[in-house]
Coordinates of C-alpha atoms and ligand atoms in Angstrom, one line a residue:
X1 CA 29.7 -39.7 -158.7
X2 CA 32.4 -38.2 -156.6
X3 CA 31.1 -37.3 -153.2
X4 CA 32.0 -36.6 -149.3
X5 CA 30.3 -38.1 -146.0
X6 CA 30.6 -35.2 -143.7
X7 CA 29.7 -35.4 -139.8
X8 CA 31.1 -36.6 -136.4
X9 CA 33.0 -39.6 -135.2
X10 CA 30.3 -42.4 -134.5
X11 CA 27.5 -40.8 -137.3
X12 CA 27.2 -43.6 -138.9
X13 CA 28.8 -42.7 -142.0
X14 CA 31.4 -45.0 -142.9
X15 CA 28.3 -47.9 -142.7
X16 CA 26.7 -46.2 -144.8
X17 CA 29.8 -45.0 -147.0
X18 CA 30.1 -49.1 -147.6
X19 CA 26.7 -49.6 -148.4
X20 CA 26.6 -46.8 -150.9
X21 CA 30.0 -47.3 -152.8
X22 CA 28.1 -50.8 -153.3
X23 CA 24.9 -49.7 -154.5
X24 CA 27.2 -47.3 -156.7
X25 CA 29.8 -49.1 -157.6
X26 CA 31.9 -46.8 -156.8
X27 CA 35.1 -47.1 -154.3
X28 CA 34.9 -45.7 -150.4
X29 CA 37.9 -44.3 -149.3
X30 CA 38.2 -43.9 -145.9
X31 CA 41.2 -41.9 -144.6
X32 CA 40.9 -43.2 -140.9
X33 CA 40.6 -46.9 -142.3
X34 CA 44.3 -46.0 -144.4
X35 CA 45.9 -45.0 -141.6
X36 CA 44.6 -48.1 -139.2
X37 CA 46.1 -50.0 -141.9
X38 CA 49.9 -48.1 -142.2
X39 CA 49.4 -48.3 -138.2
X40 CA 48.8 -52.1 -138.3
X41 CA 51.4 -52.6 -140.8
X42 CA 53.7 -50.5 -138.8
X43 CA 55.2 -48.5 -141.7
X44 CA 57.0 -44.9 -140.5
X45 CA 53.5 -43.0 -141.7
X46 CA 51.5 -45.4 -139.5
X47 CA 53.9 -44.9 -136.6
X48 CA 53.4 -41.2 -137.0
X49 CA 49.9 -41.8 -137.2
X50 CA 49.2 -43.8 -134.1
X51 CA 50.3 -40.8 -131.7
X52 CA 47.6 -38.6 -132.8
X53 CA 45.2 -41.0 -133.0
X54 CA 45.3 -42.5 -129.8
X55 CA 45.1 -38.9 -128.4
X56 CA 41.9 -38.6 -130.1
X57 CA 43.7 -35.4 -132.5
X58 CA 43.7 -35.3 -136.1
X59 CA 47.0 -36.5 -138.4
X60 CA 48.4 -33.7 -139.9
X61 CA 46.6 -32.6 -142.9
X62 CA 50.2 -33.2 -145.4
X63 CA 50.6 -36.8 -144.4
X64 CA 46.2 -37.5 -144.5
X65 CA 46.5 -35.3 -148.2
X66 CA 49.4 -37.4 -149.8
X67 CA 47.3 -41.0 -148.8
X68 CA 43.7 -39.1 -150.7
X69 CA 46.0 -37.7 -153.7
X70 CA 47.4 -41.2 -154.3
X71 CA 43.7 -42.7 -153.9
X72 CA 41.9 -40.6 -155.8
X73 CA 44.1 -40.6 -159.0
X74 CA 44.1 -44.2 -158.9
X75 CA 42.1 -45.8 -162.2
X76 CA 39.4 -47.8 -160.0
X77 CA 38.8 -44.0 -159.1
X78 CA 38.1 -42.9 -162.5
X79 CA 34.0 -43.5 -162.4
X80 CA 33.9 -41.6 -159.1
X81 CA 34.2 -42.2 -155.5
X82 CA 32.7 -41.7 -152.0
X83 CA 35.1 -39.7 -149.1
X84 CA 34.9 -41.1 -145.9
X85 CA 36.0 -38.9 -143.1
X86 CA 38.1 -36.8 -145.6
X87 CA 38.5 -33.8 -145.7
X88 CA 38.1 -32.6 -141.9
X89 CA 39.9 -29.4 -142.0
X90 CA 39.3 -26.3 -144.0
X91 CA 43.0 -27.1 -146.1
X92 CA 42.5 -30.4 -146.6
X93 CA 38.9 -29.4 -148.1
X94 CA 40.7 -26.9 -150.1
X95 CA 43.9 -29.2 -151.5
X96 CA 40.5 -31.7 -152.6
X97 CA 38.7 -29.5 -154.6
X98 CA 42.6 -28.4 -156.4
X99 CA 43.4 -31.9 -156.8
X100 CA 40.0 -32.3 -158.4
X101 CA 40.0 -29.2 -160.3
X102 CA 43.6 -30.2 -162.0
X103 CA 42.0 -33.3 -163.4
X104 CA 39.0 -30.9 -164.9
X105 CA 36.7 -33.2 -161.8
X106 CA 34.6 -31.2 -159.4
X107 CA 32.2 -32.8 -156.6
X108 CA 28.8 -34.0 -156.7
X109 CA 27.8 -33.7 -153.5
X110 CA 28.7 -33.6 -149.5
X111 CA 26.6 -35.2 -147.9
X112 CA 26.1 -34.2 -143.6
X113 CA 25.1 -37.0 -141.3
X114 CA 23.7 -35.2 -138.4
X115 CA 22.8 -37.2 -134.9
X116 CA 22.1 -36.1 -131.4
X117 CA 24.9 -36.0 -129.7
X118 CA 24.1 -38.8 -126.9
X119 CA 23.5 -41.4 -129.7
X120 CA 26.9 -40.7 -130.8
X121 CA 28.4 -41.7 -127.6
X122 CA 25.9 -44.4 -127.5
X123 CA 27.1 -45.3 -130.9
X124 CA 30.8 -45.4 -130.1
X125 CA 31.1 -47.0 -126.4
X126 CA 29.5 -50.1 -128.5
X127 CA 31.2 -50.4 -131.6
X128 CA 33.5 -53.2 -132.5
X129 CA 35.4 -54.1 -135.2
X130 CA 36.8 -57.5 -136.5
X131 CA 40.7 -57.7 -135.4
X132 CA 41.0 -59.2 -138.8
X133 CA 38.5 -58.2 -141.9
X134 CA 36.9 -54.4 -141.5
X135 CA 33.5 -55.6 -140.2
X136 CA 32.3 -53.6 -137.8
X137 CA 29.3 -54.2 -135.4
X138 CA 27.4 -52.9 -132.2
X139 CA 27.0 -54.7 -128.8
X140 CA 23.2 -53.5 -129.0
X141 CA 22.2 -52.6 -132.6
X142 CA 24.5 -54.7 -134.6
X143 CA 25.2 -57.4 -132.6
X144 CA 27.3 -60.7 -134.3
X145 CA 25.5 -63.8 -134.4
X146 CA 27.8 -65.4 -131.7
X147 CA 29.1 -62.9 -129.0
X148 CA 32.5 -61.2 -129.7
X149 CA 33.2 -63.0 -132.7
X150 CA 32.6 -61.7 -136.4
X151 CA 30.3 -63.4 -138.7
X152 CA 32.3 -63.3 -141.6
X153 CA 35.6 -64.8 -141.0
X154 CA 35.2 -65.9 -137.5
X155 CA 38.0 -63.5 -135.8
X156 CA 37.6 -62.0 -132.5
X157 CA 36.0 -58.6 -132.4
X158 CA 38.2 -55.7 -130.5
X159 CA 36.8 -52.0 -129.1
X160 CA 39.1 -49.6 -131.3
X161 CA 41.3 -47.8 -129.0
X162 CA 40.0 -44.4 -130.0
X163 CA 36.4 -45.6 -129.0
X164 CA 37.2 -45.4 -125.5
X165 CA 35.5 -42.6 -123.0
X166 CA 38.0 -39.9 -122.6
X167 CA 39.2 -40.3 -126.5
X168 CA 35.3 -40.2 -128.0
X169 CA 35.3 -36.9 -126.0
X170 CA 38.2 -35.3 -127.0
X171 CA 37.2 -36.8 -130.9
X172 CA 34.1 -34.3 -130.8
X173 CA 35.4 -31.4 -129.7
X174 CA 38.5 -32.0 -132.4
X175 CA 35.6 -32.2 -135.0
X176 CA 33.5 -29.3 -133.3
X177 CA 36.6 -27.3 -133.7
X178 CA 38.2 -28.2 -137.2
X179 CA 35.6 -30.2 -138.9
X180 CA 31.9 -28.9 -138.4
X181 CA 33.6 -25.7 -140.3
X182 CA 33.3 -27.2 -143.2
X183 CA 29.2 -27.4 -142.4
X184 CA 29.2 -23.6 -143.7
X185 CA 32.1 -24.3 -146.6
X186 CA 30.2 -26.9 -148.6
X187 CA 26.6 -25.3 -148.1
X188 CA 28.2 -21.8 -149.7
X189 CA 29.5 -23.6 -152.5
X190 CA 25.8 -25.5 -153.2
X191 CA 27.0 -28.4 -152.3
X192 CA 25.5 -29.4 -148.8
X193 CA 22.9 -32.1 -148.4
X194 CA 21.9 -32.7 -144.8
X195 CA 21.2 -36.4 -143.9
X196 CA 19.3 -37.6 -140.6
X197 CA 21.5 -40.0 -139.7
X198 CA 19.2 -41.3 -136.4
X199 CA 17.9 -44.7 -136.0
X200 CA 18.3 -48.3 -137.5
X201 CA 21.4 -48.7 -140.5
X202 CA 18.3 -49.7 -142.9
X203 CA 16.6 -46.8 -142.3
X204 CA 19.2 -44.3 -142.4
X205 CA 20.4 -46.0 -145.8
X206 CA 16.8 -45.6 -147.4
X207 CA 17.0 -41.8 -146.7
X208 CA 20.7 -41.9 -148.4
X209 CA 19.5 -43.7 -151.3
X210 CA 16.7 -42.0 -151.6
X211 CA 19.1 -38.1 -151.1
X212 CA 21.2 -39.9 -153.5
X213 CA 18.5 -40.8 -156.0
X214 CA 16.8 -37.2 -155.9
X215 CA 17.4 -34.4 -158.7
Ligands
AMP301 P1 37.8 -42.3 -138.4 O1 37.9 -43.8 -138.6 O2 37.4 -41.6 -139.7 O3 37.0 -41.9 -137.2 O4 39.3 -41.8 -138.1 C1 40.1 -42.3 -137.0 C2 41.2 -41.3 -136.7 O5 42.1 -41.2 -137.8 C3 40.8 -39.9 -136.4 O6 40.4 -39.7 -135.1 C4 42.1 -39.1 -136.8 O7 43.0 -39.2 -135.8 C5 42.6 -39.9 -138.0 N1 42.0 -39.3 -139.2 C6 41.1 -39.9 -140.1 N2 40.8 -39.1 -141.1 C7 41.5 -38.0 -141.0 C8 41.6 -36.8 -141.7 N3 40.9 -36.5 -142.8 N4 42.4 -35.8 -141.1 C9 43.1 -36.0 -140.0 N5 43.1 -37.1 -139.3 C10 42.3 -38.1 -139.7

């Protein structure tokens, strides 16, 4: 099972990435999660990283393609895997399927998370994330169990910088511009499945599973 979650920022798909690689049992790699994590640990890559990402711009594709190549020829990779906001531009899509193709591996499947575009700044101006584990919740439809804290380890929860106003806006036209490409790219190569990705997380992964599932 090697597969791609396509759509924009705030589509719900790195939820629903988790949920899947454990139905799966398959590993979620998420570039943006990698690069929080070389930004946190302030190596020279995360350094790098943090400009564009505060700016709401995409990391250049050589430095997002060496973190995916190391990933994916990884053993715990060997059963499959599920993409999580990689690949976003037309080269990095095209290094993916070379990488793949070298180890005689192709993709399963991409699969599109589509949502009105209001939800998704509905989506994003509530998210938070645990300053500590990766759990991330939603002022409205994820809330924590006590306000501003997470449930699982008891950390304070923090608004990612890049979830601010003026950054969410400049995130959609970035993907707009270099990512929804890639729409078109997958479905001429067969490989496009197109997910409503509106409403609750339960519902949204019954409509994966049952994608997923399907012939
Ligand atoms: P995400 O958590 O997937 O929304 O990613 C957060 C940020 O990390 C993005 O806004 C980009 O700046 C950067 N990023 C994540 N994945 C990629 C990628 N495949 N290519 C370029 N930049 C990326």
């Amino acid at each position: 099972m090697r597969m791609v979650f396509l759509g924009a920022p705030g589509v719900g798909k790195g939820t629903q990435a988790e949920l899947a690689a454990l139905k799966f049992g398959v590993p979620k790699i998420s570039t943006g999660d990698l690069l929080r994590a070389a930004v946190v640990q302030g190596t020279s890559l995360g350094r790098e990283a943090k400009e564009y990402m505060d700016r709401g711009d995409l990391v250049p594709d050589q430095v997002v393609i060496g973190l995916v190549e190391e990933k994916v020829g990884a053993p715990e990779c060997t059963k499959g895997f599920i993409l999580d906001g990689f690949p976003r531009t037309v080269p990095q899509a095209d290094r993916l399927s070379e990488l793949l193709m070298a180890k005689g591996q192709s993709l399963d499947k991409v699969v599109c998370f589509l949502i009105p575009r209001e939800e998704v700044v509905q989506r994003l101006g509530g998210r938070r994330g645990c300053s500590r584990c990766s759990a991330v919740y939603h002022v409205e439809f994820v809330p924590p169990k006590n306000d501003g804290v997470c449930d699982e380890c008891g950390k304070e929860l923090v608004q990612r910088d890049d979830d601010r106003e003026e950054t969410v806006r400049s995130r959609l036209s970035v993907y707009e511009e270099q990512t929804a490409p890639l729409i078109e790219y997958y479905r001429e190569k067969n490989l496009l499945s197109e997910l409503n990705g509106s409403g609750p997380v339960d519902t949204v992964q019954k409509r994966l599973v049952a994608l997923l599932s399907g012939p």
